[in-house]
Tab-separated table of C-alpha atoms and ligand atoms in Angstrom:
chain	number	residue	atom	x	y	z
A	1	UNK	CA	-4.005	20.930	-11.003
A	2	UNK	CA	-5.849	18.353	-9.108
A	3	UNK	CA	-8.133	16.104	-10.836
A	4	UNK	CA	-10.680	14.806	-8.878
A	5	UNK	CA	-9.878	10.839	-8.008
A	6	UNK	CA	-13.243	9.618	-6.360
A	7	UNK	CA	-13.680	7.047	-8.915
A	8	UNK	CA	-10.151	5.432	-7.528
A	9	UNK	CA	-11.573	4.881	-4.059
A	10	UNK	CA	-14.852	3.363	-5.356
A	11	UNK	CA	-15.149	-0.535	-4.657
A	12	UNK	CA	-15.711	-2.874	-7.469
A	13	UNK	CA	-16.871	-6.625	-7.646
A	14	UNK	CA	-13.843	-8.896	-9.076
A	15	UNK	CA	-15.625	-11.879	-9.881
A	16	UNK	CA	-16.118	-13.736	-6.215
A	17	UNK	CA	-13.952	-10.969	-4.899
A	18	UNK	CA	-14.831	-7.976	-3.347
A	19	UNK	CA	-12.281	-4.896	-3.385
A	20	UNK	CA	-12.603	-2.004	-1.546
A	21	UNK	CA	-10.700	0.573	-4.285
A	22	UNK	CA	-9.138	0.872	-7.658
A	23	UNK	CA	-5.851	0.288	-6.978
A	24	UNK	CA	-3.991	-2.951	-7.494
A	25	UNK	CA	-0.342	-3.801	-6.258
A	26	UNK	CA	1.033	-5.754	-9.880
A	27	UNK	CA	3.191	-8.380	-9.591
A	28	UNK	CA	7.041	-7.551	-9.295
A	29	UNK	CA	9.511	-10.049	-9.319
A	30	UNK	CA	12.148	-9.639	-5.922
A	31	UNK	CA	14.198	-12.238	-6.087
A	32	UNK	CA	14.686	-12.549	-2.268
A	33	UNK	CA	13.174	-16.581	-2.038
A	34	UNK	CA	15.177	-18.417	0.699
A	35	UNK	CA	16.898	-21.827	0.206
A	36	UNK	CA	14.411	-23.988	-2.006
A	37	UNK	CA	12.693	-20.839	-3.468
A	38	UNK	CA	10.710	-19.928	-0.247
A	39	UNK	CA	9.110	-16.992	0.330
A	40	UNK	CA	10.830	-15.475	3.230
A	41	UNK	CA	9.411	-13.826	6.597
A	42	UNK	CA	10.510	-10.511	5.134
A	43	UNK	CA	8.273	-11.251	2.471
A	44	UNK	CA	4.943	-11.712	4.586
A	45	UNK	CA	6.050	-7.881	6.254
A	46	UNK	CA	6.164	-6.802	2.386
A	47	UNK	CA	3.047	-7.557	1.301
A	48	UNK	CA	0.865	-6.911	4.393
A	49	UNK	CA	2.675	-3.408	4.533
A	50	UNK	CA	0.719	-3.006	0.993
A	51	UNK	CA	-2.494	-4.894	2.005
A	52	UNK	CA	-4.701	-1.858	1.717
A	53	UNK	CA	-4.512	-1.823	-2.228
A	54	UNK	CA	-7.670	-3.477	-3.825
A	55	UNK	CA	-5.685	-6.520	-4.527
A	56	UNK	CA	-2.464	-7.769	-4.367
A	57	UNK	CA	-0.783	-9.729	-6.902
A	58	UNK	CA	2.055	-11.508	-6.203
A	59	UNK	CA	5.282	-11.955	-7.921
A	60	UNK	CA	5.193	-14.504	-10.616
A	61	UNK	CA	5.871	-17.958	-8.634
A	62	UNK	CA	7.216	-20.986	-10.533
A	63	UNK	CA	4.924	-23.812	-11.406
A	64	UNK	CA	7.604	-26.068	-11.498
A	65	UNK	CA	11.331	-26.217	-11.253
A	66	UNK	CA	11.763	-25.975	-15.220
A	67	UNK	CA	9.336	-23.090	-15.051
A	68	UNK	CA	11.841	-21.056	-12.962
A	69	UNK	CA	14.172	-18.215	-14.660
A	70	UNK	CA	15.647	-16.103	-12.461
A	71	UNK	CA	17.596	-16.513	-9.038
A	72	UNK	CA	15.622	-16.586	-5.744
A	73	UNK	CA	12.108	-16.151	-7.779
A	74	UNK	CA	9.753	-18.256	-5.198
A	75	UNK	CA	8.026	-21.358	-6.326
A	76	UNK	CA	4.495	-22.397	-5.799
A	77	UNK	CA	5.032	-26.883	-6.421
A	78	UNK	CA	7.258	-27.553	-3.150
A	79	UNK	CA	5.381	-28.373	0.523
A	80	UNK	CA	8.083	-26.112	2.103
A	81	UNK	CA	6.949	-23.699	-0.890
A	82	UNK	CA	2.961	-23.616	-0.081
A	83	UNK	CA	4.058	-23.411	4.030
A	84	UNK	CA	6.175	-20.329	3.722
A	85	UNK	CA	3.516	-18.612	1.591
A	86	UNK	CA	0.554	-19.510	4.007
A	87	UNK	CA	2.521	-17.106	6.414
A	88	UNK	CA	2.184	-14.764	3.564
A	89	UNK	CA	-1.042	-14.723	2.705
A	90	UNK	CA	-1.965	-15.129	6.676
A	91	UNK	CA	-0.162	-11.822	6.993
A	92	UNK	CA	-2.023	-10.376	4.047
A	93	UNK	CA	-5.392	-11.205	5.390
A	94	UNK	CA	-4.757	-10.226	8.857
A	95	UNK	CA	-3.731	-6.767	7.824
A	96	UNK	CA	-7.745	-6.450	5.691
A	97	UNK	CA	-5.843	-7.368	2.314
A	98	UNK	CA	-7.000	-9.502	-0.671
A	99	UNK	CA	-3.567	-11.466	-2.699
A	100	UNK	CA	-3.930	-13.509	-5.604
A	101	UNK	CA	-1.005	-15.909	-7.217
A	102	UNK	CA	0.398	-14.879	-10.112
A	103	UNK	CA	1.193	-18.544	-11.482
A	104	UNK	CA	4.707	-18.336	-13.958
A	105	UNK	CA	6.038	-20.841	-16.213
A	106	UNK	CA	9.339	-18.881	-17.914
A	107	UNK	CA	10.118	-20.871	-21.059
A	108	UNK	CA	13.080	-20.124	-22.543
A	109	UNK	CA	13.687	-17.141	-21.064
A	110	UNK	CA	15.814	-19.238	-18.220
A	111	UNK	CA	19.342	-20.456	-17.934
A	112	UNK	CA	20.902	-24.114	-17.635
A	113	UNK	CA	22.033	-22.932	-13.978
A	114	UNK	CA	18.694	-22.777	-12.685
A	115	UNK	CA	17.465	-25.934	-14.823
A	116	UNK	CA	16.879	-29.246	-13.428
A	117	UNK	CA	20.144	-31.194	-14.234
A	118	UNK	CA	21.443	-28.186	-15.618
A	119	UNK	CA	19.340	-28.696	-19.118
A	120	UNK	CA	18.772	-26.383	-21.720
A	121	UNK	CA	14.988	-24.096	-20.805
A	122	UNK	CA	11.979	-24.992	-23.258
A	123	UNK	CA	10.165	-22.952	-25.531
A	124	UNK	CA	8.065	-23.784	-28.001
A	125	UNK	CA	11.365	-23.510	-30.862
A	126	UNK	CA	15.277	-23.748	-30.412
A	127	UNK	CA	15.460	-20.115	-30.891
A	128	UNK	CA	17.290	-18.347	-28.380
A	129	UNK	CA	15.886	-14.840	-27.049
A	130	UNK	CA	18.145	-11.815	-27.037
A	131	UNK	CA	17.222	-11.089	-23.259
A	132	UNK	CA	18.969	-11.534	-19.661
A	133	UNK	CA	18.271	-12.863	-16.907
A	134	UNK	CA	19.330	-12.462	-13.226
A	135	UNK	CA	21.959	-15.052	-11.683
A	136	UNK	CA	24.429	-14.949	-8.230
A	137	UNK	CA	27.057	-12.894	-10.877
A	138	UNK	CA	24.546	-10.608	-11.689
A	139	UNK	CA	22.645	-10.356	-14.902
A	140	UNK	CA	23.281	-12.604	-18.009
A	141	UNK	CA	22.441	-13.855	-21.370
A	142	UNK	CA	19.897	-16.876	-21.261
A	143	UNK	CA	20.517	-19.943	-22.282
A	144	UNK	CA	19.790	-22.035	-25.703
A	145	UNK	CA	16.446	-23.288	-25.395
A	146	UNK	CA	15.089	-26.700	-26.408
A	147	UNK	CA	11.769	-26.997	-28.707
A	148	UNK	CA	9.418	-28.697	-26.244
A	149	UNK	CA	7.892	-32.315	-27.265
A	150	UNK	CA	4.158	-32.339	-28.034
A	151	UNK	CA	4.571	-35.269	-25.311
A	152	UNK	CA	5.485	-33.262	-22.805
A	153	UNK	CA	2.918	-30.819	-22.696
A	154	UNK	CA	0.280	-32.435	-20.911
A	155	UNK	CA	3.330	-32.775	-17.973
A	156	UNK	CA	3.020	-28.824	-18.186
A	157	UNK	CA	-0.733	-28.749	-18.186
A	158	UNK	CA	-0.710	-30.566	-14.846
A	159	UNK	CA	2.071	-28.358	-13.688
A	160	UNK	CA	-0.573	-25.775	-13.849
A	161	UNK	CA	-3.406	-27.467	-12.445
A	162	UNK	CA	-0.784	-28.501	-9.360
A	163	UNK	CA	0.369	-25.249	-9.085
A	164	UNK	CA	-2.917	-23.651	-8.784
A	165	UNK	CA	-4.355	-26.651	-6.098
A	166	UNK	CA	-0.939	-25.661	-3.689
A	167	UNK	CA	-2.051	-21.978	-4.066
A	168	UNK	CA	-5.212	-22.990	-2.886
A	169	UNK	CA	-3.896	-24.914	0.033
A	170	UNK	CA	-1.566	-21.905	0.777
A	171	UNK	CA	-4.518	-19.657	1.165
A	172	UNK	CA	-4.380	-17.290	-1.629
A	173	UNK	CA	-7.747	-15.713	-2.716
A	174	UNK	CA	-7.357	-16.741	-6.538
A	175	UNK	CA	-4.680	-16.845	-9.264
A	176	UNK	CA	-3.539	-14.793	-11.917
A	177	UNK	CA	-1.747	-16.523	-14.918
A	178	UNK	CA	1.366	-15.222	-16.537
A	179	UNK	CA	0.782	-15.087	-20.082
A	180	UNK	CA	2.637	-11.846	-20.863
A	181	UNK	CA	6.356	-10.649	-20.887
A	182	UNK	CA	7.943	-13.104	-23.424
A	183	UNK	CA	7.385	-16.118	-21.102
A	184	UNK	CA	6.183	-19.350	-21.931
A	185	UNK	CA	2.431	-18.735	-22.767
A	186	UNK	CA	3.348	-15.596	-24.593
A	187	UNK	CA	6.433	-17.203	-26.451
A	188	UNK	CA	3.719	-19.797	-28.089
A	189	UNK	CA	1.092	-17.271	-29.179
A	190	UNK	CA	3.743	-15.247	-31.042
A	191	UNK	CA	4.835	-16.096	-34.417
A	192	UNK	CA	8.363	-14.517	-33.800
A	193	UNK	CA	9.009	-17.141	-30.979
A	194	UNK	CA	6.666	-20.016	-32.285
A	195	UNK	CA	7.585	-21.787	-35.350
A	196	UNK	CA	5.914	-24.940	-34.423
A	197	UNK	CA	4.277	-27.120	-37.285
A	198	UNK	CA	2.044	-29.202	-35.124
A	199	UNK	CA	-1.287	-28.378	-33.496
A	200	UNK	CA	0.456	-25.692	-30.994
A	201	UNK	CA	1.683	-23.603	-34.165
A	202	UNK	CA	1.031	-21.892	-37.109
A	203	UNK	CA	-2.036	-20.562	-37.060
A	204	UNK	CA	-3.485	-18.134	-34.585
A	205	UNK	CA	-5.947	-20.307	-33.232
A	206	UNK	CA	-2.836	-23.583	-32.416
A	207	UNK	CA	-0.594	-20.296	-31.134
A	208	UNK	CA	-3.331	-19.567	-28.363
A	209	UNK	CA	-3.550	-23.422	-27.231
A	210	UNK	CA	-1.459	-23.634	-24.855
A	211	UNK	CA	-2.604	-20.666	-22.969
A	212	UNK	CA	-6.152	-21.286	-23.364
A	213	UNK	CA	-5.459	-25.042	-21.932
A	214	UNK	CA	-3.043	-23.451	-18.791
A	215	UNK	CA	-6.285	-21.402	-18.054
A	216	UNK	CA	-8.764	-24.440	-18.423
A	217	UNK	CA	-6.245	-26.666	-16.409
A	218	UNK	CA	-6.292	-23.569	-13.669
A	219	UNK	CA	-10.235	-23.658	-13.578
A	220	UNK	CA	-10.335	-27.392	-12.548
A	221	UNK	CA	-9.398	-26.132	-9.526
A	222	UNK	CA	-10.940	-22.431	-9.176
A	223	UNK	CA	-13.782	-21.034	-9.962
A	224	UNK	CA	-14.202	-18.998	-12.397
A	225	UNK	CA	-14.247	-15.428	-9.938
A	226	UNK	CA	-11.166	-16.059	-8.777
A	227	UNK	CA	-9.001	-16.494	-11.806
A	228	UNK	CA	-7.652	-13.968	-13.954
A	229	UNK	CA	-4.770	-13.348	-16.379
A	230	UNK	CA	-1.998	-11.263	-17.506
A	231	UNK	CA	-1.295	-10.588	-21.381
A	232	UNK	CA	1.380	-8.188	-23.152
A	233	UNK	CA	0.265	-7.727	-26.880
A	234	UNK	CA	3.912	-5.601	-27.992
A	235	UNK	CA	7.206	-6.840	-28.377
A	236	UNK	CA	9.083	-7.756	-24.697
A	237	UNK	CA	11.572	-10.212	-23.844
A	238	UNK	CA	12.473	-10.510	-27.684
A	239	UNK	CA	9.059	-12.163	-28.331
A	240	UNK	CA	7.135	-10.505	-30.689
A	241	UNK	CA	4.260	-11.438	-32.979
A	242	UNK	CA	3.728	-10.406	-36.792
A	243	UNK	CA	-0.268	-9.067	-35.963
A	244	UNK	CA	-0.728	-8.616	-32.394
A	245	UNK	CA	-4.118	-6.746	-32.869
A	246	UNK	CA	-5.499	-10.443	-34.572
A	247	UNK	CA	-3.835	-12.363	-31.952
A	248	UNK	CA	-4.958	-11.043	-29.007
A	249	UNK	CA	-8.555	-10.231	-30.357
A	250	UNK	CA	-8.673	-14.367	-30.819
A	251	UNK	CA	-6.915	-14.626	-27.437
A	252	UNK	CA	-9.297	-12.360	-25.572
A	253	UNK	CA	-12.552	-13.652	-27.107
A	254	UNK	CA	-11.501	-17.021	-26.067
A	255	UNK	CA	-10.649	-16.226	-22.329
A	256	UNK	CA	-14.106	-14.449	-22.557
A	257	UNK	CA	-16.103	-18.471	-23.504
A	258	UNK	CA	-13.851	-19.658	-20.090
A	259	UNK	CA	-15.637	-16.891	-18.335
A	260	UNK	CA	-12.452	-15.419	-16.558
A	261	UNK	CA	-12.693	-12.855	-13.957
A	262	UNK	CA	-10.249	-10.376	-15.399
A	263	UNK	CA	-7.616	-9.481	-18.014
A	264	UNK	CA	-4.811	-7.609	-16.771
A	265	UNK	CA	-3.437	-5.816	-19.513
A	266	UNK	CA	-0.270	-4.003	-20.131
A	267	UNK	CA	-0.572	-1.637	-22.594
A	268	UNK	CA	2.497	-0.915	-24.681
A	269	UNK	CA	5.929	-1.980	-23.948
A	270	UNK	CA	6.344	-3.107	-20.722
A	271	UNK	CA	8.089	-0.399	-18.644
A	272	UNK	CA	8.622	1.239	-21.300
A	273	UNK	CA	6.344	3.243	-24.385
A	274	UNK	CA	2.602	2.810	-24.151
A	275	UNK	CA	2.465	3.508	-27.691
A	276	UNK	CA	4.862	0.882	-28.693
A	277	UNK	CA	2.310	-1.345	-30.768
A	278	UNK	CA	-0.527	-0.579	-32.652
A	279	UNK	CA	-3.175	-2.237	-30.713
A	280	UNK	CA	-7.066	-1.349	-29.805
A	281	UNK	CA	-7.039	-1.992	-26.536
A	282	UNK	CA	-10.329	-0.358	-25.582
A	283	UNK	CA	-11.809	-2.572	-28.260
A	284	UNK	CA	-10.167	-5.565	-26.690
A	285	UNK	CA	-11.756	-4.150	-23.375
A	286	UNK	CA	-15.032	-4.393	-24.692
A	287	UNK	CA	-14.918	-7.579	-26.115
A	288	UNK	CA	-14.158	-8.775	-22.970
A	289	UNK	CA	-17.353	-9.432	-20.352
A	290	UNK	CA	-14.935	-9.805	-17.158
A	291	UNK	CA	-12.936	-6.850	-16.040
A	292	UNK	CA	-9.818	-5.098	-17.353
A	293	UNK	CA	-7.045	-4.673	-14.846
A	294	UNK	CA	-4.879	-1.472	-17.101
A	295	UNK	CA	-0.937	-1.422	-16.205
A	296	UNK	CA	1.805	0.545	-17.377
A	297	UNK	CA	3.346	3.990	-16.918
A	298	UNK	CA	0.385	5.210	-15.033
A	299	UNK	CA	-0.166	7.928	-12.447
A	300	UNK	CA	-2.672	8.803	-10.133
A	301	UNK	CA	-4.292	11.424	-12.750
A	302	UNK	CA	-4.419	8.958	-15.433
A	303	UNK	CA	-5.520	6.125	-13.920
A	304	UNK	CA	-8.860	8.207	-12.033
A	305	UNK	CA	-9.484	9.531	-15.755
A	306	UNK	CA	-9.180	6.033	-16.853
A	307	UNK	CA	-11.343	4.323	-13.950
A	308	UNK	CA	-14.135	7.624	-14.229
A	309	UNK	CA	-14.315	7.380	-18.220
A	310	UNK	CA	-14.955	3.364	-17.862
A	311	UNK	CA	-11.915	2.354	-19.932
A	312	UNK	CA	-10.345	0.252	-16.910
A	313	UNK	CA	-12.161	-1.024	-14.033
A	314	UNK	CA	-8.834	-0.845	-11.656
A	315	UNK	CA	-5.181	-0.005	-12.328
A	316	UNK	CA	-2.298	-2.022	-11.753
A	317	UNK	CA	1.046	-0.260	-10.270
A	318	UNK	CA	4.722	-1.462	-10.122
A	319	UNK	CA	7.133	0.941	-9.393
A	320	UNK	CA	4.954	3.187	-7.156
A	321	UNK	CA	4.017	0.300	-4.701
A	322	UNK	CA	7.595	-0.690	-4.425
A	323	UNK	CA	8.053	2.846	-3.099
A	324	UNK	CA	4.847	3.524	-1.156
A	325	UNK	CA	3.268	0.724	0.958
A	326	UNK	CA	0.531	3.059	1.561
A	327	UNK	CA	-0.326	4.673	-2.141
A	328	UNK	CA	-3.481	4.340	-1.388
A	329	UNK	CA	-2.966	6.537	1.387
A	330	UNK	CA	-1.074	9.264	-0.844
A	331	UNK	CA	-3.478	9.006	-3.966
A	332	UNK	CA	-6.456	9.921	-1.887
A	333	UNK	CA	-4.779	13.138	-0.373
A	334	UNK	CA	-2.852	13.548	-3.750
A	335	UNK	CA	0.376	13.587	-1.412
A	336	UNK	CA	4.282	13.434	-2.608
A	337	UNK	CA	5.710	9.697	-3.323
A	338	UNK	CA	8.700	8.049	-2.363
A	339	UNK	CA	11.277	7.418	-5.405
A	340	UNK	CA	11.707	3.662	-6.136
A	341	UNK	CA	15.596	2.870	-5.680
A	342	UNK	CA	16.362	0.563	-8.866
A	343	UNK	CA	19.430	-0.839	-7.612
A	344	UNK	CA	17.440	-3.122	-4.696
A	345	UNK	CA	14.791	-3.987	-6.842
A	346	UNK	CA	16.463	-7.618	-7.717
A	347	UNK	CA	17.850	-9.286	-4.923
A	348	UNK	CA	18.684	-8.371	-1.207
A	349	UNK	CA	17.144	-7.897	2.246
A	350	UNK	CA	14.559	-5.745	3.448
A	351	UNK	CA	16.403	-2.364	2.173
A	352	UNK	CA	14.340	-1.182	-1.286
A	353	UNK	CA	11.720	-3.804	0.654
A	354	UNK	CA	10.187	-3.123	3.603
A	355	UNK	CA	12.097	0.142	4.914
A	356	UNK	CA	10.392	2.874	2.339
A	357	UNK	CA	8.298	4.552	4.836
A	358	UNK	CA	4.697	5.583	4.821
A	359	UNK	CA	3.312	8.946	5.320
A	360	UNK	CA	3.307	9.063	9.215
A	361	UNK	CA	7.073	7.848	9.150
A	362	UNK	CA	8.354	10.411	6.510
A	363	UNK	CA	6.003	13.265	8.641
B	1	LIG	C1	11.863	-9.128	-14.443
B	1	LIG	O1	12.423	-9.841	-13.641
B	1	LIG	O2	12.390	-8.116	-14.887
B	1	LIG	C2	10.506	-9.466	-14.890
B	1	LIG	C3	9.897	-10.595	-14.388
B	1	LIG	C4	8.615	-10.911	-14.790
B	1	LIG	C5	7.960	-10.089	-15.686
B	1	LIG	C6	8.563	-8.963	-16.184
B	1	LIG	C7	9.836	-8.646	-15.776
B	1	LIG	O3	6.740	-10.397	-16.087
């Protein structure tokens, strides 16, 4: 059975943006940076091969050097960083796309290897998560994190702010901001990561702080319209909190007073259950006035039923644009997808990159 997808190919107003369908490219981390965490050429070829989604967002892009957590991840604070990704987001826009930023700050999930001076990451406690990263050898257990000083946070507040002025100068349409997957932001709203005893812990309302101030220190520099975010209420990256449903109902209410164009939401585990935590997310849609980017584990059927019942304004896809630069293209004539071939989804060249082939190639 068919179900009828109009309400994918409809376009929708995204705060100062204007996107002509549903269907948003989420970001996926490569690792293929060049020397000093560039984006490569390859990279421009990438993303302008997948310019007819809505939007793009890009991989999660370091805001600093300590932010950084995995080999080859790009960065977004270097010169030589904002050059390499004007070429991207040149490419983008020549080829009728839309890309926002997707601005990442790792926190403890990180290893001493890819630390400045080889130090231990920050979090927000010395408590190391059971997770891996991805080094030269291949994946590995990260590192023993360091609580971070109350002093240095305002150092990571401008990180933002910095980060989000180079994006500007490298021509991206807006930011998102990476508060989800067990990184940073989300490691100090959750009590299972954050056992802080000054004003960035404890209660619910210290917990959100930090991400509430990365969004206000991204909004000196954006409007409004061009600024969303990215949240992940269930347990991932070994960060979990005791009463997600409270948390994020605090966290979304409070992104609502800054006015933010969208929250991009993934819904469950990421990659993994949907049903993994016990949280309203339709009711944290509707406390919301901006608009709700849905991700995870969807398909083209679920995502028009989502989009045509009102309970997402556009869908977010990983996997599927990894495999199909044009799933646009396929979704509207319902036609077969390419497979996505995990084993060149970290690291490498261009194969599992820019050689899937669109419809007219496979023909
Ligand atoms: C990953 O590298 O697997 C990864 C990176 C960023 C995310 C989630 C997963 O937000």
């Amino acid at each position: 059975m068919s179900v009828d997808a109009d309400a994918l190919f409809q376009p929708f107003t995204l705060g100062d943006l204007t996107l002509p369908n549903r269907l948003v490219m989420a970001p996926l981390t490569r690792n293929r940076a060049a020397e000093g965490d560039v984006a490569r050429d390859i990279t421009a070829t990438y993303y302008a091969q997948r310019a007819s989604a809505g939007l793009l967002i890009s991989e999660g892009s370091q805001i600093s050097h300590q932010g950084q957590g995995y080999l080859r991840t790009p960065g977004i604070y270097s010169p030589a960083q904002v050059a390499h990704w004007r070429k991207v987001t040149d490419a983008v826009h020549r080829a009728g796309g839309r890309i926002l930023i997707q601005l990442w700050h790792v926190g403890r999930v990180s290893h001493t290897s890819l630390q400045p001076g080889g130090g231990a990451p920050v979090g927000p406690s010395p408590l190391r998560a059971q997770t891996k990263t991805f080094l030269e050898e291949g994946f590995a257990e990260v590192s023993e994190p360091r609580a971070l000083d109350l002093s240095e946070i305002p150092g990571i507040l401008r990180d933002y702010e910095n980060a989000a002025r180079n994006a500007k100068e490298a021509g991206f349409d807006g930011v998102e901001i990476h508060a989800a997957n067990g990184y940073l932001l989300d490691q100090f709203m959750k009590d299972g990561s954050n056992h802080r005893t000054d004003s960035y812990g404890g209660s619910i309302e210290n917990r959100a702080r930090l991400t509430i101030e990365a969004a206000e220190a991204v909004l000196k520099v954006w409007d409004k319209g061009r600024v969303g975010i990215r949240l992940s209420p269930a347990k991932v990256n070994d960060t979990e909190d005791s009463n997600p449903q409270a948390l994020f109902s605090h966290v979304v209410e409070k992104l609502d007073g800054l006015g933010l164009a969208y929250i991009h939401m993934i819904e469950g585990a990421t990659q993994g259950d949907r049903n993994a935590v016990d949280v309203d997310y339709e009711g944290l849609r509707r406390s919301f006035r901006g608009a709700y980017i849905a991700n995870n584990g969807y398909s083209r059927d679920m995502a028009a039923e989502a989009v045509a019942s009102g309970n997402a304004d556009l869908v977010a896809f990983g996997r599927l644009f990894i495999a199909n630069p044009d799933l646009v293209e396929r979704f509207r004539l319902n036609a077969p997808l390419n497979e996505p071939d995990r084993a060149t989804f970290y690291g490498g060249g261009t194969e599992g990159y820019t050689e899937y082939p669109g419809l007219d190639e496979a023909a």
